[in-house]
mmCIF file of C-alpha atoms in Angstrom:
data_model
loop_
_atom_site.group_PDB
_atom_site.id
_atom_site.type_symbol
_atom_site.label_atom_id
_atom_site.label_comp_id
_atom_site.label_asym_id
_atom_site.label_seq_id
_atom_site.Cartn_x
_atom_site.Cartn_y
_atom_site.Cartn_z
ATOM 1 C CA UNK A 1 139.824 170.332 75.994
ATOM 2 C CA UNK A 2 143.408 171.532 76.455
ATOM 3 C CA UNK A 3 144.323 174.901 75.725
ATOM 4 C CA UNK A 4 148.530 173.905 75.336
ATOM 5 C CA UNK A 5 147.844 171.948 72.205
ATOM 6 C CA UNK A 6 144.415 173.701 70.707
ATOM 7 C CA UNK A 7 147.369 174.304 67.492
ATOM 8 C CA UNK A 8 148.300 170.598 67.537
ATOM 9 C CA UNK A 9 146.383 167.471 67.068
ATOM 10 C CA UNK A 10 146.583 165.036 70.351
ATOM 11 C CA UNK A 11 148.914 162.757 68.952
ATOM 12 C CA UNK A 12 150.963 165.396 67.594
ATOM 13 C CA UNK A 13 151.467 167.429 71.179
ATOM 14 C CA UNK A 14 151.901 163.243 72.844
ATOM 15 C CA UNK A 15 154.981 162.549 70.560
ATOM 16 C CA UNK A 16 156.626 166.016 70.929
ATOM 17 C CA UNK A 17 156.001 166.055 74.799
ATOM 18 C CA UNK A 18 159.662 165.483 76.542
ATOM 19 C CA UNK A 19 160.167 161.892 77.860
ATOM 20 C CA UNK A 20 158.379 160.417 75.267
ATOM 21 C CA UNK A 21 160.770 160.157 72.426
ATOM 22 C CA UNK A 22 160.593 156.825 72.299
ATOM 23 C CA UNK A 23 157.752 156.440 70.612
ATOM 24 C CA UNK A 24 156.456 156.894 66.892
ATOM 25 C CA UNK A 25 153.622 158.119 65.780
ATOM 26 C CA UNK A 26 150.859 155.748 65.122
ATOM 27 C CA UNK A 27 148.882 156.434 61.735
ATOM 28 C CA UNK A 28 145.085 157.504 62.394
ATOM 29 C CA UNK A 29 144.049 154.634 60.156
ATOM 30 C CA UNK A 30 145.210 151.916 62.077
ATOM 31 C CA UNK A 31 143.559 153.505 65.088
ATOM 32 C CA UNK A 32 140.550 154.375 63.778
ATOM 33 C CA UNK A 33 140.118 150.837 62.793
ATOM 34 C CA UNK A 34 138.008 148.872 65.453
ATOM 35 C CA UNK A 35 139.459 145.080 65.097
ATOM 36 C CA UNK A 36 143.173 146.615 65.803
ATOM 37 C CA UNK A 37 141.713 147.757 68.900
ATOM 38 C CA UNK A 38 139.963 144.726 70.130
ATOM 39 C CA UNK A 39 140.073 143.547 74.046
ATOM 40 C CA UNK A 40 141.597 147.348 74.714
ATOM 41 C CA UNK A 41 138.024 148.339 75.759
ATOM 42 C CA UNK A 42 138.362 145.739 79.149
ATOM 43 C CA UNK A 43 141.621 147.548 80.113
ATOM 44 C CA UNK A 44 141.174 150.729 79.350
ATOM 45 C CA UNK A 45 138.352 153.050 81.839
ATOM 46 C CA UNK A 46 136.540 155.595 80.098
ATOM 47 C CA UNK A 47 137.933 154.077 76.649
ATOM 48 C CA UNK A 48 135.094 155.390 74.450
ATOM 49 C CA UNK A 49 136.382 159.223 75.411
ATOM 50 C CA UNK A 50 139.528 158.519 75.940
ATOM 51 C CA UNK A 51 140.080 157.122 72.344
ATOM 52 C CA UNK A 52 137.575 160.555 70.873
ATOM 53 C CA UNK A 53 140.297 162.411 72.763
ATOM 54 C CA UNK A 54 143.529 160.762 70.667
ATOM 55 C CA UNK A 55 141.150 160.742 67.844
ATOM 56 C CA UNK A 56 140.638 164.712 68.312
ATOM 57 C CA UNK A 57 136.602 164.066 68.556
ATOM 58 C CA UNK A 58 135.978 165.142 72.152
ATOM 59 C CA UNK A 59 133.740 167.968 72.968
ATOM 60 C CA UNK A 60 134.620 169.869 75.639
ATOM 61 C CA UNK A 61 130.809 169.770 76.476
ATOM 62 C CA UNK A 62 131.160 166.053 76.450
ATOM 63 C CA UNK A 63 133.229 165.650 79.470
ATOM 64 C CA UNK A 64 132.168 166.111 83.028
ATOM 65 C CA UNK A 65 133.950 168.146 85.650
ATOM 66 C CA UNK A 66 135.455 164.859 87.790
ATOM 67 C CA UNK A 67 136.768 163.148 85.140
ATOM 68 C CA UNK A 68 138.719 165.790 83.398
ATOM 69 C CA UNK A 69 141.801 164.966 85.845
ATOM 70 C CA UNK A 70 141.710 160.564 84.749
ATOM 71 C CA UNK A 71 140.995 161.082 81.129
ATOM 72 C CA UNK A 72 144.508 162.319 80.573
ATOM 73 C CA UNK A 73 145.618 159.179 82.200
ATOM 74 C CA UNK A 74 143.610 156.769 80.250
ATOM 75 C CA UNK A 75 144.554 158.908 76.638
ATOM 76 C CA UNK A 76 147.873 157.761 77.604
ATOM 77 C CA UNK A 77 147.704 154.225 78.695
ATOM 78 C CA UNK A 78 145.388 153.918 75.301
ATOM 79 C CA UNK A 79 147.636 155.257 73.238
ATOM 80 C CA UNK A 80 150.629 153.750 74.534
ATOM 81 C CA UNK A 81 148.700 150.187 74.238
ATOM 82 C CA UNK A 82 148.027 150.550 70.616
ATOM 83 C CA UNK A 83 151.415 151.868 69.894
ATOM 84 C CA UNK A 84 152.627 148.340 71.277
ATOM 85 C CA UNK A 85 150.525 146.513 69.016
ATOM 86 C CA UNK A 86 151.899 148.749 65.742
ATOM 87 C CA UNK A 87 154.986 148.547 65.956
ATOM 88 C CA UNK A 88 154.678 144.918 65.750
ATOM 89 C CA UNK A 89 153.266 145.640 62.319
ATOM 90 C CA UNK A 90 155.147 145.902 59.061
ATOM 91 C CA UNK A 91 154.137 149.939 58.982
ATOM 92 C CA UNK A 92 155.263 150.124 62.510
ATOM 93 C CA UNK A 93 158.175 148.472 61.990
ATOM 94 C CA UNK A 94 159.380 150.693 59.558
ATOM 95 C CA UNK A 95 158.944 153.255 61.586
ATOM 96 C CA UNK A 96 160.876 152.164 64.485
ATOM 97 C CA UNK A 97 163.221 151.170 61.902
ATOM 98 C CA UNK A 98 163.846 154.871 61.349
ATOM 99 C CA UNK A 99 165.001 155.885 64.808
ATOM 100 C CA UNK A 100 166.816 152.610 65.124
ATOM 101 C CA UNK A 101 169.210 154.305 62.625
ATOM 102 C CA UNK A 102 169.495 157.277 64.343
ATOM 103 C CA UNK A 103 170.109 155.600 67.286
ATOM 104 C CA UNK A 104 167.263 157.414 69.103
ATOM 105 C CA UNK A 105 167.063 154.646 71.982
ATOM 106 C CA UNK A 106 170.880 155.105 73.125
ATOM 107 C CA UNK A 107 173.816 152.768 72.430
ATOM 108 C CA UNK A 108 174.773 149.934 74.452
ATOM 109 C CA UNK A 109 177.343 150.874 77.259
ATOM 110 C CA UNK A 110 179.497 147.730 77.176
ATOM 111 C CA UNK A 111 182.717 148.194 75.205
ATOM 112 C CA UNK A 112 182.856 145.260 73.159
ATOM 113 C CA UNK A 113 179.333 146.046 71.478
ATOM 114 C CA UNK A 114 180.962 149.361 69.641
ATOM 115 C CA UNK A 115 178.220 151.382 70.899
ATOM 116 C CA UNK A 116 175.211 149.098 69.655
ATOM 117 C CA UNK A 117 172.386 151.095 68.932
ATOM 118 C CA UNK A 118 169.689 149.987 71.552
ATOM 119 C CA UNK A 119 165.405 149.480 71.415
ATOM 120 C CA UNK A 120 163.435 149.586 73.796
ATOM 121 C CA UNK A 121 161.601 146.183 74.937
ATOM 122 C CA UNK A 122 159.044 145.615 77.662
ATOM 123 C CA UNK A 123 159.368 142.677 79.825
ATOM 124 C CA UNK A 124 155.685 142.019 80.377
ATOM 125 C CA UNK A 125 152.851 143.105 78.352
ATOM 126 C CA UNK A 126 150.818 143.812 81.285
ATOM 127 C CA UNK A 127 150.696 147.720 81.833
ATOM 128 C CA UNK A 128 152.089 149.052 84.789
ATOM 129 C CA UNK A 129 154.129 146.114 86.200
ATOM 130 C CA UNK A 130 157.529 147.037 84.372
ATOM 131 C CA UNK A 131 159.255 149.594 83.034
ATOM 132 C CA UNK A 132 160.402 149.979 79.610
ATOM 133 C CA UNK A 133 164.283 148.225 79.050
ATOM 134 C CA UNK A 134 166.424 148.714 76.373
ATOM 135 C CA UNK A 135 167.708 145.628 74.229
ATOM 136 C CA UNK A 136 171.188 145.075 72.627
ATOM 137 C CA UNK A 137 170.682 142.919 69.841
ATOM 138 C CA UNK A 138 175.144 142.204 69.911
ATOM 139 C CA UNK A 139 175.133 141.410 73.417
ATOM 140 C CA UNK A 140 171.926 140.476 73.956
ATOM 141 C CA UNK A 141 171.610 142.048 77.594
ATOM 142 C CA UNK A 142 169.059 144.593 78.560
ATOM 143 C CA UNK A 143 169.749 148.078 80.045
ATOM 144 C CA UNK A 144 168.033 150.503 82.224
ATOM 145 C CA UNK A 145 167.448 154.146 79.709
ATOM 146 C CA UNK A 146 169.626 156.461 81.207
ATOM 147 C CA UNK A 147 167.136 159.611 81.862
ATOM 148 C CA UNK A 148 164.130 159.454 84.150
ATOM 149 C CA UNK A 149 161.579 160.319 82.313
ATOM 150 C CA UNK A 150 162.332 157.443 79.643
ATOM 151 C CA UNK A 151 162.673 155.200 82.624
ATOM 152 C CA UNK A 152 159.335 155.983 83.842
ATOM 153 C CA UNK A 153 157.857 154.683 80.301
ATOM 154 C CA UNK A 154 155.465 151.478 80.656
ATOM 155 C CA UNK A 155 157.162 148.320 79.405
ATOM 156 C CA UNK A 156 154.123 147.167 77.996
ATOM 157 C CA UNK A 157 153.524 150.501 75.845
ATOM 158 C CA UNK A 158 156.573 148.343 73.527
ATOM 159 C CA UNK A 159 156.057 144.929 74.626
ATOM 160 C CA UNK A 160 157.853 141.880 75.016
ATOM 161 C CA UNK A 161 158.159 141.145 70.886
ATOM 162 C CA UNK A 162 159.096 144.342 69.162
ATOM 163 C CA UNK A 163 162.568 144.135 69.241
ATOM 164 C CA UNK A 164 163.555 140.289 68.593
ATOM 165 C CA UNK A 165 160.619 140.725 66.013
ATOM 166 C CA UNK A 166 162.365 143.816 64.130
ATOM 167 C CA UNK A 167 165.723 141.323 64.023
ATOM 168 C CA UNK A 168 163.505 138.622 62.148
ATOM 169 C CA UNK A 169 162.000 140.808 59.495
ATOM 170 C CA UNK A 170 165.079 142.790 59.016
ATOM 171 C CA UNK A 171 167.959 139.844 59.863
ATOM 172 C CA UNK A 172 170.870 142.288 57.638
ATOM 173 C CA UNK A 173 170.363 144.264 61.075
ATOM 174 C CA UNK A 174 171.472 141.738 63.429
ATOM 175 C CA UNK A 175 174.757 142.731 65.023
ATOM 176 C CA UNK A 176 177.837 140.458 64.589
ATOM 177 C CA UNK A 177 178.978 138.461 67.881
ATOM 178 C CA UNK A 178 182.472 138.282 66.996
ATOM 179 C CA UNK A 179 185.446 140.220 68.165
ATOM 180 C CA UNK A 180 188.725 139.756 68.926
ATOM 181 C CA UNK A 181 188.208 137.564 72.056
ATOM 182 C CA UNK A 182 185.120 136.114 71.758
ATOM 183 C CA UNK A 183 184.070 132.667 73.251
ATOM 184 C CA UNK A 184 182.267 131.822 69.986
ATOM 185 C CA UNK A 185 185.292 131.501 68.196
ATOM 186 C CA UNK A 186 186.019 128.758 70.519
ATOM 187 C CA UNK A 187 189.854 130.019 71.014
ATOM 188 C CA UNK A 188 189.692 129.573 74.805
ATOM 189 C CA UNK A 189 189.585 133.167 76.224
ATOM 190 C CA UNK A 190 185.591 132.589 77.022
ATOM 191 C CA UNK A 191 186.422 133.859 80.621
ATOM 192 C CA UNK A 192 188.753 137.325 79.344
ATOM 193 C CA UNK A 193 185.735 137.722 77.287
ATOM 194 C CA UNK A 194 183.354 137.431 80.074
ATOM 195 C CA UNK A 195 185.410 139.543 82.204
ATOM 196 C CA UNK A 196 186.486 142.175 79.288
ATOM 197 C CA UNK A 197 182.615 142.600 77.922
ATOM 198 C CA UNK A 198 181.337 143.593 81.354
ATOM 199 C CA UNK A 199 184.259 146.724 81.560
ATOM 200 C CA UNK A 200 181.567 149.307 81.359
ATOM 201 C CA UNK A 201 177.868 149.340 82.425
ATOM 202 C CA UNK A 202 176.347 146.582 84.803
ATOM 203 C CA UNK A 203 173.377 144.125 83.856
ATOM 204 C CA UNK A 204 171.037 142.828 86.648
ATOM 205 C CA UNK A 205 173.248 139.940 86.894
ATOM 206 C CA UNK A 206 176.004 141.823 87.512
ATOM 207 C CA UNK A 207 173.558 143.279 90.335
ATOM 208 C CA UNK A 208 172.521 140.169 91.588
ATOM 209 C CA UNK A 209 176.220 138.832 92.417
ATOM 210 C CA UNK A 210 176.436 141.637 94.200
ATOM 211 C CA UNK A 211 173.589 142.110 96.183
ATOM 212 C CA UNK A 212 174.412 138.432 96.961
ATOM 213 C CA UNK A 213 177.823 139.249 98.153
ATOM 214 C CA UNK A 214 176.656 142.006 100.215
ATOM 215 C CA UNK A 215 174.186 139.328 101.606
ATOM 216 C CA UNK A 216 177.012 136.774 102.833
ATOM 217 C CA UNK A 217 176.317 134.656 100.209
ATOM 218 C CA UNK A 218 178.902 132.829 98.142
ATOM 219 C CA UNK A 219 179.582 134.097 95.030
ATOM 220 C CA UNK A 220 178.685 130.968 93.098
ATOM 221 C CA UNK A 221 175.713 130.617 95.241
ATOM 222 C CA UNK A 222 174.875 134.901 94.424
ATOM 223 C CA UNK A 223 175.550 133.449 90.618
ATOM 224 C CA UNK A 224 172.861 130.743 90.880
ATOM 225 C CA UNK A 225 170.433 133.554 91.386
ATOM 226 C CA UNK A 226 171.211 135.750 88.579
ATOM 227 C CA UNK A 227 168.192 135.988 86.268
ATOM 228 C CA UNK A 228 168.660 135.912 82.163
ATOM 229 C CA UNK A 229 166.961 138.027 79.704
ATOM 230 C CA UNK A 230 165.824 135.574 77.705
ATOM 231 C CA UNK A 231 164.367 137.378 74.089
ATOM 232 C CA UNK A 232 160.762 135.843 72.878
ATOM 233 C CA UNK A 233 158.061 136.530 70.271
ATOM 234 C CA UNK A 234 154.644 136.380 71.134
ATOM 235 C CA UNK A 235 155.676 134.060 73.745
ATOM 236 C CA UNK A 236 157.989 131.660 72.092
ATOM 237 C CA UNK A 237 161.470 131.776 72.715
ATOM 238 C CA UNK A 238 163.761 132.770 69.188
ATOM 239 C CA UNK A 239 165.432 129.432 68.580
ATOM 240 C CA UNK A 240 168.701 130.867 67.328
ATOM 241 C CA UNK A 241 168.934 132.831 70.666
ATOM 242 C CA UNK A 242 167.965 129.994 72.227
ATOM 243 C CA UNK A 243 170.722 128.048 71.441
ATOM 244 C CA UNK A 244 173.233 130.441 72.001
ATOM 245 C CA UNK A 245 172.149 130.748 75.601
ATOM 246 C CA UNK A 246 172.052 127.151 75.895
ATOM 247 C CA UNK A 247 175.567 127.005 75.415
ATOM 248 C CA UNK A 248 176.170 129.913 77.026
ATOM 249 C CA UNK A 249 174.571 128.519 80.429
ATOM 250 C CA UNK A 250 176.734 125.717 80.139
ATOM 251 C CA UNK A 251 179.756 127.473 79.942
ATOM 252 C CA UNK A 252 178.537 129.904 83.440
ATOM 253 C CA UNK A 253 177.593 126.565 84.773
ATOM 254 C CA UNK A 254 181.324 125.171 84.351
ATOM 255 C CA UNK A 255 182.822 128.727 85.853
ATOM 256 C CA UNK A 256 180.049 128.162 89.117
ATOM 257 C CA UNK A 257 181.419 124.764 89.826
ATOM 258 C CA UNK A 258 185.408 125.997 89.383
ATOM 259 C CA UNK A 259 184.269 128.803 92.119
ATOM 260 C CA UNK A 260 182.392 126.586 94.298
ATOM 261 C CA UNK A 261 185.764 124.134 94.549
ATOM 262 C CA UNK A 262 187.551 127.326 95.097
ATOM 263 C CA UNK A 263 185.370 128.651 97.541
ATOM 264 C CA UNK A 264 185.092 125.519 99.774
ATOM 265 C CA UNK A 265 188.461 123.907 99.508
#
């Protein structure tokens, strides 16, 4: 059906298309297996030919004229559906494990995470309602990817558990918090830390404050607004992290109330 990759199998001419690094290479196996596939028929058009075409099983002769153009379109929202659910598999992990090493996602830009290698984490698993983010399992922040074409990547083609699901199988991989001024150590220099770790790179809530500013808003009020990543699997919040942010919250809510006495006395 396409005469750029009659040499290449689909999957094959997919992963070494630019812009999608990211992703690994699901085995045949797993897709050809009908129960790991279940519920993608409903969101998926054309899914019977667009799965022969990943599959390398579509007949030219099998494809009319007008839907040449969409099949394309639905091969990749297929295959990037199914690669969400494998890497979420012991396999997939592995896999992803692989260019976790080598750092294939990028490193984190702030400067107390040592350049963190980063993985990429959706923040719905509905397709096309976010883009793909990348996770930093030391500060636990998420990041935009810095080229286009990996920014363009559906969120929901990795999903909202991969990464914080990786850090439970494999917990020898889960960065160290502490450095020289960090608030866990409970020496007092919380706010240096807070103002040091943010020297490089902005986060949303970084964006927020100042969108807020721009707005007239006060910057404790602008600080109120500021949304947290907060990292789940399959829906349920990872208790460690969870407690950590818990006490991190309380520490933010402490610095909003010294600005808000500042602010209006």
């Amino acid at each position: 059906m396409r005469s750029d990759c009659n040499a290449l199998q689909w999957i094959s001419w997919f992963l070494s298309s630019k812009g999608n690094e990211y992703f690994c290479e699901v085995e045949e196996d797993y897709i050809l297996d009908r129960f790991n596939l279940t519920g993608l028929n409903t969101e998926v058009a054309n899914y019977s030919q667009a799965l022969d075409l990943i599959t390398d099983n579509l007949e030219d002769d099998d494809v009319q004229d007008e839907l040449r153009g969409s099949l394309d379109v639905q091969a990749r929202l297929l295959y990037g559906l199914i690669h969400a659910r494998w890497i979420v598999t012991v396999r997939g992990l592995s896999k992803m494990l692989d260019k976790y090493k080598r750092a294939d996602f990028g490193r984190c830009p702030r400067v107390f995470c040592q350049s963190q290698p980063l993985l990429p984490v959706g923040l719905t698993d509905v397709p096309y309602e976010k883009s793909v983010k990348l996770y930093c399992g030391r500060c636990e922040d998420i990041y935009s990817p810095k080229s286009s074409r990996h920014g363009s990547i559906d969120g929901a083609y990795f999903g909202t558990t991969f990464p914080h699901l990786m850090f439970l199988v494999y917990p020898h991989l889960i960065p160290p918090k502490a450095n020289p001024s960090d608030p866990a150590r409970g020496d007092g220099r919380a706010e240096d830390w807070a103002k040091g770790v943010r020297r490089r790179g902005s986060t949303r809530e970084d964006e927020v404050v100042a969108e807020g500013a721009a707005e007239g808003l006060s910057t404790a009020t602008a600080a109120l607004k500021a949304e947290r990543y907060r990292p789940k699997i399959f829906g349920f919040q990872v208790n460690e992290i969870a407690k950590l942010q818990r006490w991190q919250e309380a520490v933010r809510d402490k610095q909003i109330a010294r600005l808000e006495e500042l602010e209006y006395s």
